[in-house]
Amino acid sequence: MIIVMKQGAAQQEAAAIVKELEERGLKPTPLYGVERTVIAVIGEERDLSISHLESLKGVEKVMRVVKPFKLVSRETRPEPTIIEVNGVRIGSDQLAIMAGPCSVETEEQMETAAKELSALGVKILRGGAYKPRTGPYSFQGLGQEGLEILKNTADRHGMAVITEVLDVRHLDQIAQKADILQVGARNMQNFELLKELGRIGKPIFLKRGMSATIEEFLLAAEYILAHGNPNVILCERGIRTFEEAVRNTLALATVPLVKELSHLPIIVDPTHGTGKKSLIESMTRAAIAAGADGVMIEVHPNPSEALSDAQQQLTPAEFKELLKNIEPVANAMGKKL
Ligand code: PEP
Ligand code: MN
């Protein structure tokens, strides 16, 4: 249920309603917007009468939510959520660019990547320390050592860090080093992990599962919000279909649809979304045109030698060219690079 307070309603009026709902055993979450306050209510609502709630002081209207997600819903919060990381306001008119190698491999590799990327204005450096690999004999990432390399390199270049958390056991250790914690496609429905991420204040980058519906995707985000962390950034990274010519089918309609359904920012990953170097630039342009709040792109100093995803990583020079070529589309969409 959603309780929309009148414009200019006093904070005490919302607080009184929160108190009453709590006394009835429900879980109300007030969201204080610029224009008005909205209270999202979770719990057994059956015994609550809408007319009683509507009669309370300061209430404009009460709506039962038919959608299974509430906190992530646009109905709950009409204005977009903006998450600031290292001067980048993700979800605003500033296009967020996250770039870096698929995996952290060596100090030198990360140093070269960070140096080149920061010179191009990239503020958020990606790199996998814990890697979710399909086969157990493939490179599994450097783990803690990779995390240290990533963090130290980013610090030297004034960059923020985004890296993947695969397992609850690594959570606190990763949360100490990372500015954004990534949940990979394979973990989108790891519900125990999502619940734990609720208690971390840092932004969570939630990638769509490769066979998840949009509703399941938003419900996964709902888990994180419902457990206390409102800072969720969604990421469309393509889904698995019958098509074999590309690694994944990049479902760009997700972007405007998520914008209709949710207030959370949405980023597109055209690298995993296509798995093909030659397609990344066009799909980046398409993502921006579709209204994405930013993109995540894999860039490696020497892609052909990469220990993971060698076929899809751009060189810094190719990435520079991409940035130049996407700018007109960003500008046309009213976004700053
Ligand atoms: C990644 O970004 O490194 C990754 C493993 O992506 P995904 O979870 O989308 O496959
Ligand atoms: Mn990768």
Tab-separated table of C-alpha atoms in Angstrom, residues 47 89 109 155 196-197 204 211 230 250 273 293 327:
chain	number	residue	atom	x	y	z
A	47	ASP	CA	-7.363	-5.365	7.893
A	89	ARG	CA	25.486	11.742	-10.321
A	109	GLN	CA	47.569	-4.095	-16.304
A	155	ASP	CA	43.220	5.734	-5.479
A	196	GLU	CA	22.825	-8.902	3.238
A	197	LEU	CA	23.428	-6.124	0.702
A	204	ILE	CA	24.706	-1.813	-5.307
A	211	SER	CA	16.884	-15.486	-17.869
A	230	PRO	CA	17.951	2.434	-1.120
A	250	LEU	CA	20.716	-6.920	-25.458
A	273	GLY	CA	25.198	-7.563	-23.923
A	293	ASP	CA	21.639	6.662	-17.297
A	327	GLU	CA	28.858	12.320	-27.617
